[in-house]
Tab-separated table of C-alpha atoms in Angstrom:
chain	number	residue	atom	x	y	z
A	1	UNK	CA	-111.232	-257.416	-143.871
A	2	UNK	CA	-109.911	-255.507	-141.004
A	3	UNK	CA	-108.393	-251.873	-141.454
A	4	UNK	CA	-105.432	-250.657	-140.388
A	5	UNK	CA	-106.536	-248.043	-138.172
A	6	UNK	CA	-105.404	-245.807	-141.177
A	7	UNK	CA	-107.073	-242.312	-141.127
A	8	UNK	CA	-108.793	-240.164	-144.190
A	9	UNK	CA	-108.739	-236.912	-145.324
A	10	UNK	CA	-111.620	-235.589	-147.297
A	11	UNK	CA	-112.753	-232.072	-148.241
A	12	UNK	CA	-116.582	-232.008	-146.701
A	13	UNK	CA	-118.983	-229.521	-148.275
A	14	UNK	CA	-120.807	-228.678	-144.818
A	15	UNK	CA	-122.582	-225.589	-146.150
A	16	UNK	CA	-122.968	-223.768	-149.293
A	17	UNK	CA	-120.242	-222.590	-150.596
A	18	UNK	CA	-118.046	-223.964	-148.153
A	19	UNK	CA	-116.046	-226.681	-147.523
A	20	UNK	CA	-114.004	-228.295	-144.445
A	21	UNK	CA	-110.969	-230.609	-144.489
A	22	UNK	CA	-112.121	-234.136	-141.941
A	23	UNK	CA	-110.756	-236.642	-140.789
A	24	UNK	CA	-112.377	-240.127	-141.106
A	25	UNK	CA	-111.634	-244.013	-140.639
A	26	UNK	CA	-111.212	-246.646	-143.017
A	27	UNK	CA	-113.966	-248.705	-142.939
A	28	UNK	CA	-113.824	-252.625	-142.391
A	29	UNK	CA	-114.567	-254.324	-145.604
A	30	UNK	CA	-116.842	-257.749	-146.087
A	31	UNK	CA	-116.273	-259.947	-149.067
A	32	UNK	CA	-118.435	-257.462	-151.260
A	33	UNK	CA	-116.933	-254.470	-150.431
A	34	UNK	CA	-113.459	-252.671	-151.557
A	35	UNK	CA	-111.462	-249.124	-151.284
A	36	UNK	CA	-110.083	-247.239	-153.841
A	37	UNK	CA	-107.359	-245.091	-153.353
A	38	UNK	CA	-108.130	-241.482	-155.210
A	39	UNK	CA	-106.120	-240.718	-157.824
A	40	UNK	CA	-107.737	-237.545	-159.094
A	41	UNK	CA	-110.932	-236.315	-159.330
A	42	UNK	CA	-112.309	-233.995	-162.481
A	43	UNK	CA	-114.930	-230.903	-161.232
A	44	UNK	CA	-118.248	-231.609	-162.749
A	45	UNK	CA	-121.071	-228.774	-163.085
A	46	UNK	CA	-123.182	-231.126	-160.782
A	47	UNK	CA	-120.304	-230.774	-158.163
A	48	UNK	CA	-120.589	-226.615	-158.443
A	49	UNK	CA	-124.268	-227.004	-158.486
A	50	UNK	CA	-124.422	-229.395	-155.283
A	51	UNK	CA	-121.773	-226.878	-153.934
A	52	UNK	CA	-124.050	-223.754	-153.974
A	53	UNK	CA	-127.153	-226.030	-152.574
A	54	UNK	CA	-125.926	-228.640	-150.247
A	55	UNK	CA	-128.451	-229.248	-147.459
A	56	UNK	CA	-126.217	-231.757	-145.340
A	57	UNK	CA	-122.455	-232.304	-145.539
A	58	UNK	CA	-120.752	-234.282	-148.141
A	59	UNK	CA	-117.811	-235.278	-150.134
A	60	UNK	CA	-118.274	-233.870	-153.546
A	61	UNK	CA	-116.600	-235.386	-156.540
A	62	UNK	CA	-117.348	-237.877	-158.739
A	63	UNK	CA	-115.201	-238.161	-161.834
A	64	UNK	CA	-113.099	-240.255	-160.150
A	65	UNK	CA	-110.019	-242.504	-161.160
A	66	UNK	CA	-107.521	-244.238	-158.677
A	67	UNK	CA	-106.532	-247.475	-157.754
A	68	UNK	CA	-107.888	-250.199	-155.717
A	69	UNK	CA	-106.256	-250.623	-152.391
A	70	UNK	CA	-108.242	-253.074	-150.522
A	71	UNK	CA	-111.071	-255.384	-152.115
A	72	UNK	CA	-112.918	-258.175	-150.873
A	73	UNK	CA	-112.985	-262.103	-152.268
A	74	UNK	CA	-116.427	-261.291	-154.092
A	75	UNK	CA	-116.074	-258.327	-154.957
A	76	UNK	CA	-113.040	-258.879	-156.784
A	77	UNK	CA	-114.500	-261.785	-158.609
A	78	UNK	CA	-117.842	-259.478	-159.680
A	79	UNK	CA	-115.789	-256.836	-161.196
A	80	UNK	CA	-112.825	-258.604	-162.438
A	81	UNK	CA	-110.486	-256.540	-160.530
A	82	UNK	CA	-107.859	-256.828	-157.898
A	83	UNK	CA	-105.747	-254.573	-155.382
A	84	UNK	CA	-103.370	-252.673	-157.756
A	85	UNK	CA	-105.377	-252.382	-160.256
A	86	UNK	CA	-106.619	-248.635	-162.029
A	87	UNK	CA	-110.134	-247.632	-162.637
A	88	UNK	CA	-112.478	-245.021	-163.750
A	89	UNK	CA	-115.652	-245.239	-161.811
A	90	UNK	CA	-118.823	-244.502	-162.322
A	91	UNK	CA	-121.100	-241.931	-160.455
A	92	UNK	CA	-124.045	-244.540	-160.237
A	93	UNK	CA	-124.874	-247.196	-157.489
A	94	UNK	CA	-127.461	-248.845	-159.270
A	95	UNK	CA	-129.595	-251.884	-158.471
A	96	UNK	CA	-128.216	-253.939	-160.416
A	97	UNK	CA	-131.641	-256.159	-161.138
A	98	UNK	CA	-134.113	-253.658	-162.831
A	99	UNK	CA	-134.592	-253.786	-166.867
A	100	UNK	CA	-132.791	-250.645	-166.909
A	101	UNK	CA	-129.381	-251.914	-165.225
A	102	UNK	CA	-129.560	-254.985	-167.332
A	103	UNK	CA	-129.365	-252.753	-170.164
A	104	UNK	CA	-126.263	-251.143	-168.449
A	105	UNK	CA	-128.604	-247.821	-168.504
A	106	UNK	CA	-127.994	-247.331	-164.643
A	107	UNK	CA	-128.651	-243.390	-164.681
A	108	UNK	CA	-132.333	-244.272	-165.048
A	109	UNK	CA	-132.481	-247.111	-162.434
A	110	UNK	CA	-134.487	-245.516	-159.223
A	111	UNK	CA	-131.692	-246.623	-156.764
A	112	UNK	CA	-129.406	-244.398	-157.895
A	113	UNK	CA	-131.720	-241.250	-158.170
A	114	UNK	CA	-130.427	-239.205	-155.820
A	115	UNK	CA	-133.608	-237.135	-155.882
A	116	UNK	CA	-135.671	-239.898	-154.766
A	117	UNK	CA	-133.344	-240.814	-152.068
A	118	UNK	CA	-131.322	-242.843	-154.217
A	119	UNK	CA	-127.378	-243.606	-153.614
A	120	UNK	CA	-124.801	-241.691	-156.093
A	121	UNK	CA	-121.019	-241.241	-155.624
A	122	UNK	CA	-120.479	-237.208	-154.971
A	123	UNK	CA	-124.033	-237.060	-153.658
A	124	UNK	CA	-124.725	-239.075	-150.656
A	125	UNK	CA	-124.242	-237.721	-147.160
A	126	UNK	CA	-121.224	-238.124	-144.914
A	127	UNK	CA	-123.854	-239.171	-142.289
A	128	UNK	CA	-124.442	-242.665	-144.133
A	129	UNK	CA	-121.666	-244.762	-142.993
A	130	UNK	CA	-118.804	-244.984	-143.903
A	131	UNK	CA	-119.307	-241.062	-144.944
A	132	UNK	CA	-116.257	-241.716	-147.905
A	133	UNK	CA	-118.617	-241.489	-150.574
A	134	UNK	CA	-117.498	-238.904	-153.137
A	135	UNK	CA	-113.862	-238.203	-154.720
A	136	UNK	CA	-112.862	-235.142	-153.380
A	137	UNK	CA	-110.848	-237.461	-150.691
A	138	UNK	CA	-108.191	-239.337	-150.122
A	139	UNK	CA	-109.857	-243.009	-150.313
A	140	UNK	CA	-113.650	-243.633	-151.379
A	141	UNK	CA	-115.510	-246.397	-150.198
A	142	UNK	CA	-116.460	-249.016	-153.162
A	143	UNK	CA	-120.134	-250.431	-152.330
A	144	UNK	CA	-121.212	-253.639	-153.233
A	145	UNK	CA	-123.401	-252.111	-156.607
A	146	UNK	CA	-120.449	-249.631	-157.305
A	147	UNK	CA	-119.592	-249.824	-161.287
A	148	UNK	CA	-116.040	-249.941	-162.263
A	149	UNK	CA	-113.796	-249.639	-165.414
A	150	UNK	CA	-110.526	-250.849	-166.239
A	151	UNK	CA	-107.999	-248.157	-166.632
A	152	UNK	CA	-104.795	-248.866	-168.904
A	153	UNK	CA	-102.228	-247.455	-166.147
A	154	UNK	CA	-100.081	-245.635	-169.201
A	155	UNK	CA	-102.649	-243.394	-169.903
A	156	UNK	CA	-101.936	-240.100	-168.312
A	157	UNK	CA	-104.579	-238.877	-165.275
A	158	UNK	CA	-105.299	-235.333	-166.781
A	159	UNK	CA	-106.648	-237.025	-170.030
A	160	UNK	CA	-107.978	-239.960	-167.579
A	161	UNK	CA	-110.713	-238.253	-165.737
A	162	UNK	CA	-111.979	-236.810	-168.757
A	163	UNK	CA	-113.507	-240.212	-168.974
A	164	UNK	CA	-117.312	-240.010	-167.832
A	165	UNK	CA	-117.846	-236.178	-169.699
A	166	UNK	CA	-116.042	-238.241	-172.701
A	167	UNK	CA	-118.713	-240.864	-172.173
A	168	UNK	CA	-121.690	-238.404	-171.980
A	169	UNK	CA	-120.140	-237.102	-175.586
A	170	UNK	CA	-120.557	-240.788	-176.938
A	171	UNK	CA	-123.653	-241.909	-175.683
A	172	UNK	CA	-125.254	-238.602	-177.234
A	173	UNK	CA	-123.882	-238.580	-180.161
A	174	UNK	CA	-122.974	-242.274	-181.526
A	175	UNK	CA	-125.285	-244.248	-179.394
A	176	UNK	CA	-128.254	-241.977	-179.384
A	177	UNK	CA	-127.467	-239.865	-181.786
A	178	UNK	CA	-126.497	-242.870	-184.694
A	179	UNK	CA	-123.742	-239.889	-185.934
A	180	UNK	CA	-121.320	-241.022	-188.311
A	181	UNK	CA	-119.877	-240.368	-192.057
A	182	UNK	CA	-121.966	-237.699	-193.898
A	183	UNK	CA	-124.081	-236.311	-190.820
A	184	UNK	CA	-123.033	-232.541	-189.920
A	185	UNK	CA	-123.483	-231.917	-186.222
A	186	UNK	CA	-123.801	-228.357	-184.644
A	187	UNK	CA	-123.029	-228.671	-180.840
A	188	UNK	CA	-124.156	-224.845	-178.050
A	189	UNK	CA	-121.934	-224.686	-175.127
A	190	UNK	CA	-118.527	-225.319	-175.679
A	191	UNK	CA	-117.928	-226.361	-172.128
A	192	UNK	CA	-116.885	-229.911	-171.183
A	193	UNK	CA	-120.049	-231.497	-172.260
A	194	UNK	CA	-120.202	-230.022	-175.451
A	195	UNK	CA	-116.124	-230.241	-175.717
A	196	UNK	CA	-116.821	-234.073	-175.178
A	197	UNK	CA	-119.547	-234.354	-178.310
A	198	UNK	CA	-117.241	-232.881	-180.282
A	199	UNK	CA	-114.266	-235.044	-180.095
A	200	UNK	CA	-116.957	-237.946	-180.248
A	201	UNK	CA	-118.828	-236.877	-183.058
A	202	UNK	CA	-115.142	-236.755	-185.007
A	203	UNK	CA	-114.225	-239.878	-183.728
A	204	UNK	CA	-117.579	-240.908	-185.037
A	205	UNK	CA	-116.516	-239.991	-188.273
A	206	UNK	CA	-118.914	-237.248	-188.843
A	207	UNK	CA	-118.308	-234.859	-191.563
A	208	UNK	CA	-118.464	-231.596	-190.295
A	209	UNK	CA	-118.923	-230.595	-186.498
A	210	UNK	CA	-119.513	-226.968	-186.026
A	211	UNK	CA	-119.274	-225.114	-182.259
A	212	UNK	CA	-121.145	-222.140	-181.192
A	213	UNK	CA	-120.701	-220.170	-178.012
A	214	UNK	CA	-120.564	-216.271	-177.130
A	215	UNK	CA	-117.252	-214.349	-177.014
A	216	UNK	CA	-116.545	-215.129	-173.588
A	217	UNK	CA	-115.868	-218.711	-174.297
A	218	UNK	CA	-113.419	-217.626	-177.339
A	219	UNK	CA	-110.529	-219.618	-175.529
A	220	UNK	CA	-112.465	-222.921	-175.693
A	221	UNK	CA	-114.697	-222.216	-179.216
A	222	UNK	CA	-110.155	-222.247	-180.575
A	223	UNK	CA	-109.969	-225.332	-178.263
A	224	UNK	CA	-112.711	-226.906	-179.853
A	225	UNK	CA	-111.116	-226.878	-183.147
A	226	UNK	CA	-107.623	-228.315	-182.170
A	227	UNK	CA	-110.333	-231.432	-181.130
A	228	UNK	CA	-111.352	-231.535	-184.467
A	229	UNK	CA	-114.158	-229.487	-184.841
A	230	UNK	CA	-114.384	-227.832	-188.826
A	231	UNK	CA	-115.887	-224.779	-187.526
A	232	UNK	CA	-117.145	-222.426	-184.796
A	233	UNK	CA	-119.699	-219.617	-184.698
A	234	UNK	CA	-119.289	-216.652	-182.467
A	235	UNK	CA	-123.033	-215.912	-181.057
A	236	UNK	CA	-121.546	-212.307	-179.772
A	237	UNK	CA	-120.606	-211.084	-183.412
A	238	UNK	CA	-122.365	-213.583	-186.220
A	239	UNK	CA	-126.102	-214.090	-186.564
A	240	UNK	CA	-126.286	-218.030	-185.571
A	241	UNK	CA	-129.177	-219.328	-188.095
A	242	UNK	CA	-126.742	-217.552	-190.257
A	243	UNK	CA	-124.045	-218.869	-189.163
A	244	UNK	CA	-124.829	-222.361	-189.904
A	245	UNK	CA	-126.572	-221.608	-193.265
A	246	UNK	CA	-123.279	-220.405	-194.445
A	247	UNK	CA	-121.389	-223.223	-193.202
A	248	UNK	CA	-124.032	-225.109	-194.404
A	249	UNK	CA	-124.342	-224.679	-197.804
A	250	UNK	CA	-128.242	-224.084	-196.918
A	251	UNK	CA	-128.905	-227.622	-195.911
A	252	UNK	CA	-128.787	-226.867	-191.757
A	253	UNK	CA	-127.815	-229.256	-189.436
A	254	UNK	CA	-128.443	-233.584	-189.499
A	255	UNK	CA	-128.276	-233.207	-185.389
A	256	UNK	CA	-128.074	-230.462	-183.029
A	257	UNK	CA	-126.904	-230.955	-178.998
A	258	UNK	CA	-127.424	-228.187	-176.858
A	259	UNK	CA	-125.239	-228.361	-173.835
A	260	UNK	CA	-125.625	-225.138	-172.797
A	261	UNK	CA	-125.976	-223.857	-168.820
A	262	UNK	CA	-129.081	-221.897	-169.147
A	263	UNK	CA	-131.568	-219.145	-170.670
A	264	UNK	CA	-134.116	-220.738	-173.269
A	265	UNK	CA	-132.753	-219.027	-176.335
A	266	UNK	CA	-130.361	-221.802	-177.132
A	267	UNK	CA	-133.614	-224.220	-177.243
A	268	UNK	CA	-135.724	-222.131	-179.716
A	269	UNK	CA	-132.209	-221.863	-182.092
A	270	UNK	CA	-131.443	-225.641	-181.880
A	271	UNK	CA	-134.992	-226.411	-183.915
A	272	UNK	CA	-134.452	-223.438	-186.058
A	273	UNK	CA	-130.959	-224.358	-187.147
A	274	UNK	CA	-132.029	-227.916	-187.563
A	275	UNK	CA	-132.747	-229.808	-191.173
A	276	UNK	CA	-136.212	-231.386	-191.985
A	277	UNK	CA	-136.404	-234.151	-190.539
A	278	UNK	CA	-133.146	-233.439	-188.297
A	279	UNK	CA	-132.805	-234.146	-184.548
A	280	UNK	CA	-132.416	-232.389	-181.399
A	281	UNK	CA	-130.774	-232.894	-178.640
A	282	UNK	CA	-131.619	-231.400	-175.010
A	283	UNK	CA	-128.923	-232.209	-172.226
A	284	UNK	CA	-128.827	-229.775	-169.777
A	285	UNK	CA	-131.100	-228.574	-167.407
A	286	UNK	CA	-132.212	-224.835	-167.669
A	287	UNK	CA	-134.058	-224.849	-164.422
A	288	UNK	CA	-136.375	-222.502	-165.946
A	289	UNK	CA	-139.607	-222.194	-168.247
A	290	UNK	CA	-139.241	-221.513	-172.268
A	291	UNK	CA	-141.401	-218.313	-172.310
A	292	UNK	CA	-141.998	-218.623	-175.837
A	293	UNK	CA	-141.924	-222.062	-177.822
A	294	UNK	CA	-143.492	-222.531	-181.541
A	295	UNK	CA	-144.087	-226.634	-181.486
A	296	UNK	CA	-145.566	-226.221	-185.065
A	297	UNK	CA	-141.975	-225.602	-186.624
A	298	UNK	CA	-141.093	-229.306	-184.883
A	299	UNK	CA	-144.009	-230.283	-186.848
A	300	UNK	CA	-143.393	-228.157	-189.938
A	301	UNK	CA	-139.723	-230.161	-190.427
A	302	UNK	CA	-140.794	-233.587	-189.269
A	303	UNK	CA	-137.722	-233.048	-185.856
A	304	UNK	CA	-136.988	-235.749	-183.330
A	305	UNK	CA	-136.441	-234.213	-180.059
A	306	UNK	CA	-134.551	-236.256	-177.572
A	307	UNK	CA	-133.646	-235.259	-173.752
A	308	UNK	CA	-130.694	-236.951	-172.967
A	309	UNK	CA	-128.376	-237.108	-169.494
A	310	UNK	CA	-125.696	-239.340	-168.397
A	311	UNK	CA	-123.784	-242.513	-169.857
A	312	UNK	CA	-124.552	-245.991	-170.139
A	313	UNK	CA	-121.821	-248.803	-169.343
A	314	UNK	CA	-121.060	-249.480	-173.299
A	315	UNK	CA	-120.592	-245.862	-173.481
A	316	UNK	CA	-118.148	-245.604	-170.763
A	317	UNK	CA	-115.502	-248.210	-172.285
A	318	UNK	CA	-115.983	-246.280	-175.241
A	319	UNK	CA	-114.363	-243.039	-174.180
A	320	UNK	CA	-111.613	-245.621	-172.253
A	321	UNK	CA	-110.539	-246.601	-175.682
A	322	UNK	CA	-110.967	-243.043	-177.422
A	323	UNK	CA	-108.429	-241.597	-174.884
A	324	UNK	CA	-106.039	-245.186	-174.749
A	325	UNK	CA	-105.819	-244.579	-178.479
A	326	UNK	CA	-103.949	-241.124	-178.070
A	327	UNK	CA	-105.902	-239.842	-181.168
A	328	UNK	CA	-107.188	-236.846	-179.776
A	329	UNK	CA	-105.240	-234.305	-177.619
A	330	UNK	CA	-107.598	-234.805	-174.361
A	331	UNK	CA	-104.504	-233.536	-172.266
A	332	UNK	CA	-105.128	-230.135	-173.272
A	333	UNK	CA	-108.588	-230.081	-171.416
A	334	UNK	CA	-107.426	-229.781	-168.223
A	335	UNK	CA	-106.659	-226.249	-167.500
A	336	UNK	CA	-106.170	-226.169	-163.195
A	337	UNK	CA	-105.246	-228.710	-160.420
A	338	UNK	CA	-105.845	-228.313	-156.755
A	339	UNK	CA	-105.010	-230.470	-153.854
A	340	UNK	CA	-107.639	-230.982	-150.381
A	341	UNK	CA	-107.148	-227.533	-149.383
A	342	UNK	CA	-108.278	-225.740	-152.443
A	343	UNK	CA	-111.052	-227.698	-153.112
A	344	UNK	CA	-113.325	-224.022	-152.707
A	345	UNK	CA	-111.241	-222.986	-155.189
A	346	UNK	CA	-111.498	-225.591	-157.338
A	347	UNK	CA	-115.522	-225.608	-157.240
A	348	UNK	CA	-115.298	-221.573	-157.762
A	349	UNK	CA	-113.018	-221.891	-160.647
A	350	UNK	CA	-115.047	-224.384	-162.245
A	351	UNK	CA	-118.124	-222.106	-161.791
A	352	UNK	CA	-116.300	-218.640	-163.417
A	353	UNK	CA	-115.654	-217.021	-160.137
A	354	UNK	CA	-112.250	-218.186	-159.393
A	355	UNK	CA	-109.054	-218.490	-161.332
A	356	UNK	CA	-109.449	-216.875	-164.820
A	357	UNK	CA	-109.498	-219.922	-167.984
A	358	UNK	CA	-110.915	-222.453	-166.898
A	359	UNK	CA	-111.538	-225.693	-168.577
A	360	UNK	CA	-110.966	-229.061	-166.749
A	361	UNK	CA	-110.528	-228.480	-163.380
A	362	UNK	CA	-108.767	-231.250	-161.737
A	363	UNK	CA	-108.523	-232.627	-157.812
A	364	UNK	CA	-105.574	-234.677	-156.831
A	365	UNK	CA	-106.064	-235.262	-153.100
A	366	UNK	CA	-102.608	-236.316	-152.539
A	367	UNK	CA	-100.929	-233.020	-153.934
């Protein structure tokens, strides 16, 4: 498939904490191969992480929606999609012939480990050809093992790339997790993560889902209620064991997620405000030690302790369907939207250091 000499902008992260508008080609496509033309792109905490570290340029971004513009014979027969067409894509380039992959579980296949080398959409340099490999761009390059979802194209792109933190929030909490009618759920960290278990764990039909976070995330513990959650617990001003004891009745929680950035405290509270014979759930990365850890009280109540990351493919067409039903207000997440330019200011709001509120923070590469 020949291009038409058609050029790309993309927002390059060529240093830490910096980024550079580019210029690059469209790349000729074979029979496996297809474009997508970027729609929007939500700003992940991997993105602001990868944005304070990078060690050689690339195109951040990938919570990415759009539309495919160019597609090859075979390719368009593997994913059951043609030009036209919306979808939500997936981070992952898996292998596609591993156990894991055949179980759709591509964020533990080894080929897309970025750490190891491995190839990931929003994490793979520019110097690979043909460089469009993450969302903060105009067009992205679809490889041959890229994993695509069918979009409904009435569904509104602010609640649309909500889809993959949506999908983290179902594969935790239904799929893992097994929540559903008569399980009480306690989710730390009311950021998009734990934002996402909370509208899934309602969906889920759980009975009561409680959110906890400090006073500086009072704008999104009130958000998480107009989601559905029955309750929240203000860290800054209410004892949390407490907290949930109260709301509780005594009996503590059936499963508790913590989803929070960092510091170890949240991990010692998540087995104390657990039931007997509850389970925990550990999904994010602290980057640090836990100083002080009593494994006898995991003992003591019988706990299951589960580290969890990422989606599976089942878990993605889940949250596709949560936010085609119009159920839940998901529009409401997205607090900012940036074009190209701002993409710096994006990645800095997202982190806390940039515009004040922030929630989802949104790229549309065409504004």
């Amino acid at each position: 498939m020949k291009n038409n000499d058609k050029r790309v902008l993309a927002a390059v992260a060529t240093e830490p904490l910096v980024t550079q508008i580019q210029e690059f080609s469209v790349p000729e496509l074979s029979a496996n191969e297809g474009l997508l033309k970027v729609e929007m792109v939500g700003v992940c905490g991997t993105d602001v992480a990868n944005y304070k570290h990078i060690s050689d340029p690339r195109i951040l971004g990938h919570h990415v929606v759009g539309h495919i513009e160019k597609i090859g014979v075979e390719a368009a027969k593997r994913w059951g999609v043609q030009e036209g067409d919306r979808v939500a894509m997936e981070e992952y380039l898996p292998c596609g012939q591993c156990d894991r992959c055949r179980e759709g579980l591509y964020r533990a296949c080894s080929f897309t480990d970025s750490r190891r080398g491995g190839l990931r959409y929003g994490n793979t340099s520019v110097h690979l050809k043909p460089s469009l490999w993450g969302g903060f761009s105009q067009y992205m390059y679809l490889h041959p093992n890229a994993v695509v979802h069918r979009l409904p194209k009435d569904v509104p792109v602010a609640e649309a790339v909500f889809t993959l933190p949506l999908a983290n929030g179902f594969e935790w909490m239904c799929l893992e997790a097994k929540v559903g009618v008569g399980k009480t759920v306690v989710v730390q960290g009311p950021g998009q993560q734990g934002l996402a278990c909370v509208l899934a764990a309602k969906a889920a039909g759980a009975d009561k889902v409680i959110m906890v976070g400090r006073q500086t995330s009072i704008r999104r513990l009130q958000l998480s209620m107009q989601l559905g959650a029955d309750a929240i617990v203000n860290t800054t001003t209410k004892n949390l064991v407490d907290g949930i004891a109260e709301l509780t009745d005594g009996k503590m929680a059936d499963v508790v997620v913590d989803v929070t950035s960092g510091g170890a405290e949240p991990v010692t509270q998540a087995f104390a405000i657990a039931k007997n014979r509850g389970l925990v759930i550990l999904a994010a990365y602290k980057y640090a030690k836990i100083p002080e850890w009593d494994s006898d009280l995991v003992l003591s109540k019988s706990l299951t302790i589960k580290g969890l990351r990422g989606h599976s493919y089942r878990s993605v067409e889940m949250a596709i369907q949560c936010i085609a039903s119009g159920k839940f207000p998901v529009s409401m997440l997205q607090s900012h939207r940036y074009g190209l330019q701002d993409v710096d200011l994006a990645l800095r709001t997202a982190d806390g250091k940039g515009e004040p509120n922030p929630l989802l923070v949104a790229v549309d590469p065409w504004q």
